[in-house]
Amino acid sequence: MTARIIDGKKIAQEVRAEWKVRADALKAQGITPGLAVIIVGDDPASKVYVANKVKACAELGLYSEHIALPADISEAALLAKIAEINANPKIHGLLVQLPVPKHIDSSKVIEAISPEKDVDGFHPINVGALSTGNTGFVPCTPYGSMILLQKSGVSIEGKHAVVIGRSNIVGKPMAMMLLQANATVTICTSKTVDLAKYTRDADILVVAIGKAKMVTGNMIKPGAAVIDVGMNRDEHGKLCGDVDFESAKEVAGWITPVPGGVGPMTITMLVANTVQAAERATVK
Ligand code: GUN
């Protein structure tokens, strides 16, 4: 079997077009959705991610502010900056790119962001809303991964979904969203004994562990949908996922490539959450 390739770039374009209609409707009422992105320090990978986020906003005609702060900024000064943006009516969504330097407590940073502007969906109020099934903001990568499954026609209800990785950014919220969609969910970690026992039983396999090509074709159930959240460099310096694409595509029913799978969806859902934040601020 050769898997159907889930084209994240194409699906991201479709989803962006849907959200552009909603952004334009707000603009027609005189409200331009606005996103502020704070970056602390000069980690090169974070700089690229942040530049891409700001660019995606511009492409949809959103307002954005890119706030670069020095690595040695005090925690108090960063929290004061967040408070200032929380109070700025031009900004509907605010995120602080993670990781922040070690002298800053990332939990304090996340909790300082107003839950109504928390377009990353990392604030405990939004995390709680996701687990109770209420309406909050959901983290962009799992949100985008769910849309990839839905738009590819993968049925979720009643299926066994296995998530490898338990991060707050991907693994845990992904598991929660799959549960919400009535999947039977197993969460595995880097410590799981006999990982293949679980992955071989997965109808849906989401891999977010950060280890290049860790999941190979012989660990995959024939016909399964495989979502690869990894972004690594292989031994030749080439971008690759957590799944060994070449062997996996011979077994899986659907698979996301890296690059061009989950990545474009993450930024798209950030734009979506920003437009939604602006909609919610408007109906108040
Ligand atoms: N660092 C890696 N991924 C993310 C993300 O989705 N949001 C933020 N704020 N930081 C990140």
PDB file of C-alpha atoms and ligand atoms in Angstrom:
ATOM      1  CA  MET A   1       0.000   0.000   0.000  1.00  0.00           C
ATOM      2  CA  THR A   2       1.186   3.520  -0.699  1.00  0.00           C
ATOM      3  CA  ALA A   3      -0.240   6.138   1.610  1.00  0.00           C
ATOM      4  CA  ARG A   4      -2.220   9.166   0.514  1.00  0.00           C
ATOM      5  CA  ILE A   5      -0.024  12.174   1.211  1.00  0.00           C
ATOM      6  CA  ILE A   6      -1.792  14.801   3.310  1.00  0.00           C
ATOM      7  CA  ASP A   7      -0.833  18.077   1.632  1.00  0.00           C
ATOM      8  CA  GLY A   8      -0.586  20.536   4.509  1.00  0.00           C
ATOM      9  CA  LYS A   9       0.309  23.445   2.248  1.00  0.00           C
ATOM     10  CA  LYS A  10      -2.814  22.999   0.125  1.00  0.00           C
ATOM     11  CA  ILE A  11      -5.138  22.470   3.091  1.00  0.00           C
ATOM     12  CA  ALA A  12      -3.576  25.472   4.858  1.00  0.00           C
ATOM     13  CA  GLN A  13      -4.367  27.641   1.816  1.00  0.00           C
ATOM     14  CA  GLU A  14      -8.008  26.479   1.880  1.00  0.00           C
ATOM     15  CA  VAL A  15      -8.339  27.136   5.599  1.00  0.00           C
ATOM     16  CA  ARG A  16      -6.660  30.566   5.287  1.00  0.00           C
ATOM     17  CA  ALA A  17      -9.148  31.505   2.562  1.00  0.00           C
ATOM     18  CA  GLU A  18     -12.033  30.569   4.901  1.00  0.00           C
ATOM     19  CA  TRP A  19     -10.609  32.717   7.708  1.00  0.00           C
ATOM     20  CA  LYS A  20      -9.846  35.593   5.340  1.00  0.00           C
ATOM     21  CA  VAL A  21     -13.590  35.892   4.682  1.00  0.00           C
ATOM     22  CA  ARG A  22     -14.154  36.276   8.428  1.00  0.00           C
ATOM     23  CA  ALA A  23     -11.256  38.745   8.786  1.00  0.00           C
ATOM     24  CA  ASP A  24     -12.635  40.800   5.892  1.00  0.00           C
ATOM     25  CA  ALA A  25     -16.088  40.842   7.504  1.00  0.00           C
ATOM     26  CA  LEU A  26     -14.546  42.344  10.651  1.00  0.00           C
ATOM     27  CA  LYS A  27     -12.575  44.856   8.613  1.00  0.00           C
ATOM     28  CA  ALA A  28     -15.802  45.927   6.911  1.00  0.00           C
ATOM     29  CA  GLN A  29     -17.007  46.872  10.421  1.00  0.00           C
ATOM     30  CA  GLY A  30     -13.817  48.887  11.006  1.00  0.00           C
ATOM     31  CA  ILE A  31     -12.064  46.233  13.123  1.00  0.00           C
ATOM     32  CA  THR A  32      -8.707  44.900  11.949  1.00  0.00           C
ATOM     33  CA  PRO A  33      -7.734  41.748  13.868  1.00  0.00           C
ATOM     34  CA  GLY A  34      -4.358  42.366  15.532  1.00  0.00           C
ATOM     35  CA  LEU A  35      -1.666  40.005  16.790  1.00  0.00           C
ATOM     36  CA  ALA A  36       1.342  40.871  18.954  1.00  0.00           C
ATOM     37  CA  VAL A  37       4.254  38.441  19.046  1.00  0.00           C
ATOM     38  CA  ILE A  38       6.896  38.874  21.723  1.00  0.00           C
ATOM     39  CA  ILE A  39      10.305  37.286  21.296  1.00  0.00           C
ATOM     40  CA  VAL A  40      12.877  37.413  24.082  1.00  0.00           C
ATOM     41  CA  GLY A  41      16.521  36.969  23.102  1.00  0.00           C
ATOM     42  CA  ASP A  42      17.876  35.873  19.753  1.00  0.00           C
ATOM     43  CA  ASP A  43      17.442  32.139  19.347  1.00  0.00           C
ATOM     44  CA  PRO A  44      17.726  31.684  15.542  1.00  0.00           C
ATOM     45  CA  ALA A  45      14.955  29.050  15.255  1.00  0.00           C
ATOM     46  CA  SER A  46      12.547  31.193  17.312  1.00  0.00           C
ATOM     47  CA  LYS A  47      13.348  34.199  15.105  1.00  0.00           C
ATOM     48  CA  VAL A  48      12.346  32.238  11.997  1.00  0.00           C
ATOM     49  CA  TYR A  49       9.097  31.000  13.606  1.00  0.00           C
ATOM     50  CA  VAL A  50       8.167  34.516  14.726  1.00  0.00           C
ATOM     51  CA  ALA A  51       8.962  36.065  11.334  1.00  0.00           C
ATOM     52  CA  ASN A  52       6.708  33.459   9.688  1.00  0.00           C
ATOM     53  CA  LYS A  53       3.870  34.199  12.109  1.00  0.00           C
ATOM     54  CA  VAL A  54       4.051  37.937  11.424  1.00  0.00           C
ATOM     55  CA  LYS A  55       4.251  37.314   7.661  1.00  0.00           C
ATOM     56  CA  ALA A  56       1.141  35.079   7.702  1.00  0.00           C
ATOM     57  CA  CYS A  57      -0.806  37.855   9.453  1.00  0.00           C
ATOM     58  CA  ALA A  58       0.279  40.388   6.856  1.00  0.00           C
ATOM     59  CA  GLU A  59      -0.802  38.051   4.027  1.00  0.00           C
ATOM     60  CA  LEU A  60      -4.329  37.982   5.418  1.00  0.00           C
ATOM     61  CA  GLY A  61      -4.402  41.741   5.953  1.00  0.00           C
ATOM     62  CA  LEU A  62      -4.192  41.497   9.741  1.00  0.00           C
ATOM     63  CA  TYR A  63      -2.422  44.036  11.922  1.00  0.00           C
ATOM     64  CA  SER A  64       0.638  42.696  13.710  1.00  0.00           C
ATOM     65  CA  GLU A  65       3.303  43.894  16.107  1.00  0.00           C
ATOM     66  CA  HIS A  66       6.627  42.121  16.424  1.00  0.00           C
ATOM     67  CA  ILE A  67       8.184  42.966  19.780  1.00  0.00           C
ATOM     68  CA  ALA A  68      11.823  41.884  20.172  1.00  0.00           C
ATOM     69  CA  LEU A  69      13.138  42.135  23.734  1.00  0.00           C
ATOM     70  CA  PRO A  70      16.723  41.581  24.924  1.00  0.00           C
ATOM     71  CA  ALA A  71      17.690  38.191  26.444  1.00  0.00           C
ATOM     72  CA  ASP A  72      18.589  39.869  29.751  1.00  0.00           C
ATOM     73  CA  ILE A  73      15.242  41.628  30.211  1.00  0.00           C
ATOM     74  CA  SER A  74      13.922  41.125  33.749  1.00  0.00           C
ATOM     75  CA  GLU A  75      10.882  38.965  34.357  1.00  0.00           C
ATOM     76  CA  ALA A  76       9.102  42.003  35.855  1.00  0.00           C
ATOM     77  CA  ALA A  77       9.747  44.085  32.734  1.00  0.00           C
ATOM     78  CA  LEU A  78       8.422  41.316  30.482  1.00  0.00           C
ATOM     79  CA  LEU A  79       5.293  40.927  32.630  1.00  0.00           C
ATOM     80  CA  ALA A  80       4.788  44.714  32.461  1.00  0.00           C
ATOM     81  CA  LYS A  81       5.010  44.585  28.661  1.00  0.00           C
ATOM     82  CA  ILE A  82       2.397  41.799  28.594  1.00  0.00           C
ATOM     83  CA  ALA A  83       0.096  43.864  30.841  1.00  0.00           C
ATOM     84  CA  GLU A  84       0.473  46.824  28.466  1.00  0.00           C
ATOM     85  CA  ILE A  85      -0.512  44.686  25.465  1.00  0.00           C
ATOM     86  CA  ASN A  86      -3.398  43.085  27.373  1.00  0.00           C
ATOM     87  CA  ALA A  87      -4.819  46.612  27.686  1.00  0.00           C
ATOM     88  CA  ASN A  88      -4.234  47.591  24.041  1.00  0.00           C
ATOM     89  CA  PRO A  89      -7.556  47.430  22.119  1.00  0.00           C
ATOM     90  CA  LYS A  90      -5.764  47.184  18.741  1.00  0.00           C
ATOM     91  CA  ILE A  91      -4.326  43.819  19.769  1.00  0.00           C
ATOM     92  CA  HIS A  92      -6.695  40.835  19.941  1.00  0.00           C
ATOM     93  CA  GLY A  93      -4.107  38.063  20.153  1.00  0.00           C
ATOM     94  CA  LEU A  94      -0.832  37.939  22.064  1.00  0.00           C
ATOM     95  CA  LEU A  95       1.816  35.272  22.253  1.00  0.00           C
ATOM     96  CA  VAL A  96       5.253  35.039  23.772  1.00  0.00           C
ATOM     97  CA  GLN A  97       7.482  32.755  21.739  1.00  0.00           C
ATOM     98  CA  LEU A  98       8.815  29.888  23.848  1.00  0.00           C
ATOM     99  CA  PRO A  99      11.289  29.005  25.195  1.00  0.00           C
ATOM    100  CA  VAL A 100      12.058  32.154  27.198  1.00  0.00           C
ATOM    101  CA  PRO A 101      15.508  32.587  28.853  1.00  0.00           C
ATOM    102  CA  LYS A 102      16.072  30.479  31.977  1.00  0.00           C
ATOM    103  CA  HIS A 103      15.823  33.378  34.455  1.00  0.00           C
ATOM    104  CA  ILE A 104      12.185  33.919  33.410  1.00  0.00           C
ATOM    105  CA  ASP A 105       9.419  31.630  34.702  1.00  0.00           C
ATOM    106  CA  SER A 106       7.448  30.587  31.607  1.00  0.00           C
ATOM    107  CA  SER A 107       4.383  29.679  33.700  1.00  0.00           C
ATOM    108  CA  LYS A 108       4.220  33.230  35.050  1.00  0.00           C
ATOM    109  CA  VAL A 109       4.502  34.555  31.500  1.00  0.00           C
ATOM    110  CA  ILE A 110       1.706  32.330  30.196  1.00  0.00           C
ATOM    111  CA  GLU A 111      -0.536  33.166  33.144  1.00  0.00           C
ATOM    112  CA  ALA A 112       0.039  36.909  32.646  1.00  0.00           C
ATOM    113  CA  ILE A 113      -1.496  36.823  29.157  1.00  0.00           C
ATOM    114  CA  SER A 114      -5.179  37.677  29.186  1.00  0.00           C
ATOM    115  CA  PRO A 115      -7.067  34.392  28.436  1.00  0.00           C
ATOM    116  CA  GLU A 116      -9.172  36.323  25.866  1.00  0.00           C
ATOM    117  CA  LYS A 117      -5.969  37.169  23.959  1.00  0.00           C
ATOM    118  CA  ASP A 118      -4.205  33.840  24.502  1.00  0.00           C
ATOM    119  CA  VAL A 119      -4.172  32.696  20.864  1.00  0.00           C
ATOM    120  CA  ASP A 120      -1.622  29.978  21.699  1.00  0.00           C
ATOM    121  CA  GLY A 121      -4.184  28.356  24.024  1.00  0.00           C
ATOM    122  CA  PHE A 122      -1.535  27.840  26.719  1.00  0.00           C
ATOM    123  CA  HIS A 123      -3.184  29.746  29.606  1.00  0.00           C
ATOM    124  CA  PRO A 124      -4.547  27.376  32.308  1.00  0.00           C
ATOM    125  CA  ILE A 125      -8.047  28.794  31.712  1.00  0.00           C
ATOM    126  CA  ASN A 126      -7.904  27.746  28.062  1.00  0.00           C
ATOM    127  CA  VAL A 127      -6.268  24.414  28.932  1.00  0.00           C
ATOM    128  CA  GLY A 128      -9.106  23.822  31.387  1.00  0.00           C
ATOM    129  CA  ALA A 129     -11.702  24.869  28.800  1.00  0.00           C
ATOM    130  CA  LEU A 130     -10.316  22.283  26.385  1.00  0.00           C
ATOM    131  CA  SER A 131     -10.503  19.491  28.924  1.00  0.00           C
ATOM    132  CA  THR A 132     -14.031  20.378  30.022  1.00  0.00           C
ATOM    133  CA  GLY A 133     -15.257  20.817  26.454  1.00  0.00           C
ATOM    134  CA  ASN A 134     -15.953  24.545  26.833  1.00  0.00           C
ATOM    135  CA  THR A 135     -15.064  27.268  24.369  1.00  0.00           C
ATOM    136  CA  GLY A 136     -11.577  28.680  24.705  1.00  0.00           C
ATOM    137  CA  PHE A 137      -8.550  28.884  22.451  1.00  0.00           C
ATOM    138  CA  VAL A 138      -6.889  25.627  21.475  1.00  0.00           C
ATOM    139  CA  PRO A 139      -3.155  25.282  20.728  1.00  0.00           C
ATOM    140  CA  CYS A 140      -2.395  25.798  17.054  1.00  0.00           C
ATOM    141  CA  THR A 141      -0.420  22.635  16.196  1.00  0.00           C
ATOM    142  CA  PRO A 142      -2.950  20.089  17.475  1.00  0.00           C
ATOM    143  CA  TYR A 143      -5.804  22.266  16.156  1.00  0.00           C
ATOM    144  CA  GLY A 144      -4.190  22.186  12.695  1.00  0.00           C
ATOM    145  CA  SER A 145      -3.514  18.450  12.965  1.00  0.00           C
ATOM    146  CA  MET A 146      -7.199  17.781  13.700  1.00  0.00           C
ATOM    147  CA  ILE A 147      -8.190  19.776  10.632  1.00  0.00           C
ATOM    148  CA  LEU A 148      -5.734  17.784   8.488  1.00  0.00           C
ATOM    149  CA  LEU A 149      -7.416  14.558   9.647  1.00  0.00           C
ATOM    150  CA  GLN A 150     -10.928  15.919   9.108  1.00  0.00           C
ATOM    151  CA  LYS A 151     -10.233  17.434   5.665  1.00  0.00           C
ATOM    152  CA  SER A 152      -8.532  14.191   4.554  1.00  0.00           C
ATOM    153  CA  GLY A 153     -11.666  12.193   5.410  1.00  0.00           C
ATOM    154  CA  VAL A 154     -10.062  10.186   8.227  1.00  0.00           C
ATOM    155  CA  SER A 155     -12.764   8.943  10.583  1.00  0.00           C
ATOM    156  CA  ILE A 156     -11.916   9.526  14.237  1.00  0.00           C
ATOM    157  CA  GLU A 157     -14.959   8.411  16.212  1.00  0.00           C
ATOM    158  CA  GLY A 158     -14.448   5.048  17.897  1.00  0.00           C
ATOM    159  CA  LYS A 159     -10.926   4.692  16.500  1.00  0.00           C
ATOM    160  CA  HIS A 160      -7.774   4.055  18.509  1.00  0.00           C
ATOM    161  CA  ALA A 161      -5.603   7.175  18.443  1.00  0.00           C
ATOM    162  CA  VAL A 162      -2.073   6.961  19.815  1.00  0.00           C
ATOM    163  CA  VAL A 163      -0.187  10.165  20.587  1.00  0.00           C
ATOM    164  CA  ILE A 164       3.564   9.922  21.188  1.00  0.00           C
ATOM    165  CA  GLY A 165       4.647  12.923  23.268  1.00  0.00           C
ATOM    166  CA  ARG A 166       3.067  14.643  26.250  1.00  0.00           C
ATOM    167  CA  SER A 167       4.115  18.270  25.835  1.00  0.00           C
ATOM    168  CA  ASN A 168       1.735  21.051  26.819  1.00  0.00           C
ATOM    169  CA  ILE A 169       2.108  22.517  23.317  1.00  0.00           C
ATOM    170  CA  VAL A 170       1.241  19.401  21.294  1.00  0.00           C
ATOM    171  CA  GLY A 171       0.877  15.978  22.934  1.00  0.00           C
ATOM    172  CA  LYS A 172      -1.528  16.697  25.789  1.00  0.00           C
ATOM    173  CA  PRO A 173      -3.883  19.044  23.880  1.00  0.00           C
ATOM    174  CA  MET A 174      -3.809  16.697  20.854  1.00  0.00           C
ATOM    175  CA  ALA A 175      -4.912  13.784  23.032  1.00  0.00           C
ATOM    176  CA  MET A 176      -7.669  15.931  24.510  1.00  0.00           C
ATOM    177  CA  MET A 177      -8.966  16.974  21.077  1.00  0.00           C
ATOM    178  CA  LEU A 178      -8.975  13.382  19.828  1.00  0.00           C
ATOM    179  CA  LEU A 179     -10.880  12.371  22.968  1.00  0.00           C
ATOM    180  CA  GLN A 180     -13.340  15.200  22.348  1.00  0.00           C
ATOM    181  CA  ALA A 181     -13.845  13.736  18.843  1.00  0.00           C
ATOM    182  CA  ASN A 182     -14.716  10.373  20.450  1.00  0.00           C
ATOM    183  CA  ALA A 183     -11.485   8.513  19.732  1.00  0.00           C
ATOM    184  CA  THR A 184     -10.070   6.028  22.230  1.00  0.00           C
ATOM    185  CA  VAL A 185      -6.792   7.681  23.138  1.00  0.00           C
ATOM    186  CA  THR A 186      -3.451   6.339  24.346  1.00  0.00           C
ATOM    187  CA  ILE A 187      -0.627   8.728  25.250  1.00  0.00           C
ATOM    188  CA  CYS A 188       2.903   7.343  24.967  1.00  0.00           C
ATOM    189  CA  THR A 189       6.133   9.053  25.978  1.00  0.00           C
ATOM    190  CA  SER A 190       9.855   8.602  25.365  1.00  0.00           C
ATOM    191  CA  LYS A 191       9.804   6.280  28.403  1.00  0.00           C
ATOM    192  CA  THR A 192       7.057   3.945  27.168  1.00  0.00           C
ATOM    193  CA  VAL A 193       8.160   0.305  27.324  1.00  0.00           C
ATOM    194  CA  ASP A 194       7.558  -1.558  24.041  1.00  0.00           C
ATOM    195  CA  LEU A 195       6.336   1.506  22.172  1.00  0.00           C
ATOM    196  CA  ALA A 196       5.697  -0.498  18.997  1.00  0.00           C
ATOM    197  CA  LYS A 197       3.039  -2.551  20.816  1.00  0.00           C
ATOM    198  CA  TYR A 198       0.953   0.633  21.049  1.00  0.00           C
ATOM    199  CA  THR A 199       1.816   2.200  17.699  1.00  0.00           C
ATOM    200  CA  ARG A 200       0.967  -1.016  15.803  1.00  0.00           C
ATOM    201  CA  ASP A 201      -2.532  -0.861  17.243  1.00  0.00           C
ATOM    202  CA  ALA A 202      -3.091   2.798  16.281  1.00  0.00           C
ATOM    203  CA  ASP A 203      -5.680   3.714  13.630  1.00  0.00           C
ATOM    204  CA  ILE A 204      -4.451   7.289  14.061  1.00  0.00           C
ATOM    205  CA  LEU A 205      -0.846   7.871  15.086  1.00  0.00           C
ATOM    206  CA  VAL A 206       0.359  11.336  16.054  1.00  0.00           C
ATOM    207  CA  VAL A 207       4.092  11.615  16.632  1.00  0.00           C
ATOM    208  CA  ALA A 208       5.419  14.628  18.546  1.00  0.00           C
ATOM    209  CA  ILE A 209       8.534  13.396  20.301  1.00  0.00           C
ATOM    210  CA  GLY A 210      11.323  15.390  18.612  1.00  0.00           C
ATOM    211  CA  LYS A 211      13.500  12.460  17.504  1.00  0.00           C
ATOM    212  CA  ALA A 212      14.379  12.135  13.816  1.00  0.00           C
ATOM    213  CA  LYS A 213      12.770   9.176  11.975  1.00  0.00           C
ATOM    214  CA  MET A 214      11.991   7.381  15.227  1.00  0.00           C
ATOM    215  CA  VAL A 215       8.793   5.733  13.992  1.00  0.00           C
ATOM    216  CA  THR A 216       9.460   3.295  11.160  1.00  0.00           C
ATOM    217  CA  GLY A 217       7.087   1.487   8.805  1.00  0.00           C
ATOM    218  CA  ASN A 218       7.187  -1.738  10.831  1.00  0.00           C
ATOM    219  CA  MET A 219       5.709   0.145  13.805  1.00  0.00           C
ATOM    220  CA  ILE A 220       2.634   1.265  11.863  1.00  0.00           C
ATOM    221  CA  LYS A 221      -0.721  -0.499  11.428  1.00  0.00           C
ATOM    222  CA  PRO A 222      -1.539  -0.984   7.727  1.00  0.00           C
ATOM    223  CA  GLY A 223      -3.932   1.759   6.603  1.00  0.00           C
ATOM    224  CA  ALA A 224      -3.362   4.019   9.629  1.00  0.00           C
ATOM    225  CA  ALA A 225      -3.386   7.820   9.438  1.00  0.00           C
ATOM    226  CA  VAL A 226       0.025   9.126  10.497  1.00  0.00           C
ATOM    227  CA  ILE A 227       0.491  12.753  11.578  1.00  0.00           C
ATOM    228  CA  ASP A 228       4.137  13.714  11.950  1.00  0.00           C
ATOM    229  CA  VAL A 229       4.644  16.794  14.112  1.00  0.00           C
ATOM    230  CA  GLY A 230       8.442  16.441  14.215  1.00  0.00           C
ATOM    231  CA  MET A 231      10.849  18.951  12.704  1.00  0.00           C
ATOM    232  CA  ASN A 232      14.414  17.676  12.815  1.00  0.00           C
ATOM    233  CA  ARG A 233      17.558  17.556  10.708  1.00  0.00           C
ATOM    234  CA  ASP A 234      18.718  14.162   9.464  1.00  0.00           C
ATOM    235  CA  GLU A 235      22.341  12.997   9.196  1.00  0.00           C
ATOM    236  CA  HIS A 236      22.703  14.976   5.918  1.00  0.00           C
ATOM    237  CA  GLY A 237      21.284  18.171   7.445  1.00  0.00           C
ATOM    238  CA  LYS A 238      17.981  17.748   5.584  1.00  0.00           C
ATOM    239  CA  LEU A 239      14.668  18.577   7.302  1.00  0.00           C
ATOM    240  CA  CYS A 240      12.832  15.467   8.453  1.00  0.00           C
ATOM    241  CA  GLY A 241      10.080  14.457  10.834  1.00  0.00           C
ATOM    242  CA  ASP A 242       9.829  12.034  13.735  1.00  0.00           C
ATOM    243  CA  VAL A 243       8.556   9.421  11.278  1.00  0.00           C
ATOM    244  CA  ASP A 244      10.719   7.637   8.720  1.00  0.00           C
ATOM    245  CA  PHE A 245       8.632   8.790   5.757  1.00  0.00           C
ATOM    246  CA  GLU A 246      10.042   6.349   3.191  1.00  0.00           C
ATOM    247  CA  SER A 247       9.193   3.177   5.111  1.00  0.00           C
ATOM    248  CA  ALA A 248       6.030   4.590   6.706  1.00  0.00           C
ATOM    249  CA  LYS A 249       4.381   5.596   3.439  1.00  0.00           C
ATOM    250  CA  GLU A 250       4.455   1.953   2.282  1.00  0.00           C
ATOM    251  CA  VAL A 251       2.278   0.901   5.227  1.00  0.00           C
ATOM    252  CA  ALA A 252       0.148   3.873   6.257  1.00  0.00           C
ATOM    253  CA  GLY A 253      -3.178   4.852   4.673  1.00  0.00           C
ATOM    254  CA  TRP A 254      -2.472   8.582   5.052  1.00  0.00           C
ATOM    255  CA  ILE A 255       0.685  10.421   6.052  1.00  0.00           C
ATOM    256  CA  THR A 256       1.847  14.015   6.468  1.00  0.00           C
ATOM    257  CA  PRO A 257       5.213  14.904   4.921  1.00  0.00           C
ATOM    258  CA  VAL A 258       7.891  17.035   6.621  1.00  0.00           C
ATOM    259  CA  PRO A 259       8.140  19.773   5.516  1.00  0.00           C
ATOM    260  CA  GLY A 260       4.722  20.572   4.040  1.00  0.00           C
ATOM    261  CA  GLY A 261       2.466  18.710   6.474  1.00  0.00           C
ATOM    262  CA  VAL A 262       1.642  19.996   9.940  1.00  0.00           C
ATOM    263  CA  GLY A 263       3.957  23.066   9.767  1.00  0.00           C
ATOM    264  CA  PRO A 264       1.841  25.245   7.461  1.00  0.00           C
ATOM    265  CA  MET A 265      -1.255  24.435   9.540  1.00  0.00           C
ATOM    266  CA  THR A 266       0.261  25.665  12.814  1.00  0.00           C
ATOM    267  CA  ILE A 267       0.647  29.194  11.522  1.00  0.00           C
ATOM    268  CA  THR A 268      -2.719  29.085   9.804  1.00  0.00           C
ATOM    269  CA  MET A 269      -4.464  28.225  13.061  1.00  0.00           C
ATOM    270  CA  LEU A 270      -2.666  31.078  14.810  1.00  0.00           C
ATOM    271  CA  VAL A 271      -4.180  33.435  12.265  1.00  0.00           C
ATOM    272  CA  ALA A 272      -7.559  31.699  12.784  1.00  0.00           C
ATOM    273  CA  ASN A 273      -7.336  32.107  16.558  1.00  0.00           C
ATOM    274  CA  THR A 274      -6.444  35.788  16.138  1.00  0.00           C
ATOM    275  CA  VAL A 275      -9.464  36.417  13.908  1.00  0.00           C
ATOM    276  CA  GLN A 276     -11.612  34.516  16.401  1.00  0.00           C
ATOM    277  CA  ALA A 277     -10.233  36.598  19.278  1.00  0.00           C
ATOM    278  CA  ALA A 278     -11.198  39.749  17.367  1.00  0.00           C
ATOM    279  CA  GLU A 279     -14.697  38.340  16.691  1.00  0.00           C
ATOM    280  CA  ARG A 280     -15.171  37.541  20.368  1.00  0.00           C
ATOM    281  CA  ALA A 281     -13.947  40.997  21.435  1.00  0.00           C
ATOM    282  CA  THR A 282     -16.442  42.548  19.012  1.00  0.00           C
ATOM    283  CA  VAL A 283     -19.588  40.746  20.165  1.00  0.00           C
ATOM    284  CA  LYS A 284     -19.004  41.724  23.800  1.00  0.00           C
TER     285      LYS A 284
HETATM  286  N1  GUN B   1       7.598  27.442  20.631  1.00  0.00           N
HETATM  287  C1  GUN B   1       7.416  26.305  19.890  1.00  0.00           C
HETATM  288  N2  GUN B   1       6.139  26.223  19.480  1.00  0.00           N
HETATM  289  C2  GUN B   1       5.490  27.293  19.977  1.00  0.00           C
HETATM  290  C3  GUN B   1       4.163  27.754  19.885  1.00  0.00           C
HETATM  291  O1  GUN B   1       3.277  27.144  19.275  1.00  0.00           O
HETATM  292  N3  GUN B   1       3.895  28.927  20.541  1.00  0.00           N
HETATM  293  C4  GUN B   1       4.840  29.605  21.235  1.00  0.00           C
HETATM  294  N4  GUN B   1       4.457  30.729  21.856  1.00  0.00           N
HETATM  295  N5  GUN B   1       6.081  29.206  21.345  1.00  0.00           N
HETATM  296  C5  GUN B   1       6.405  28.056  20.708  1.00  0.00           C
END
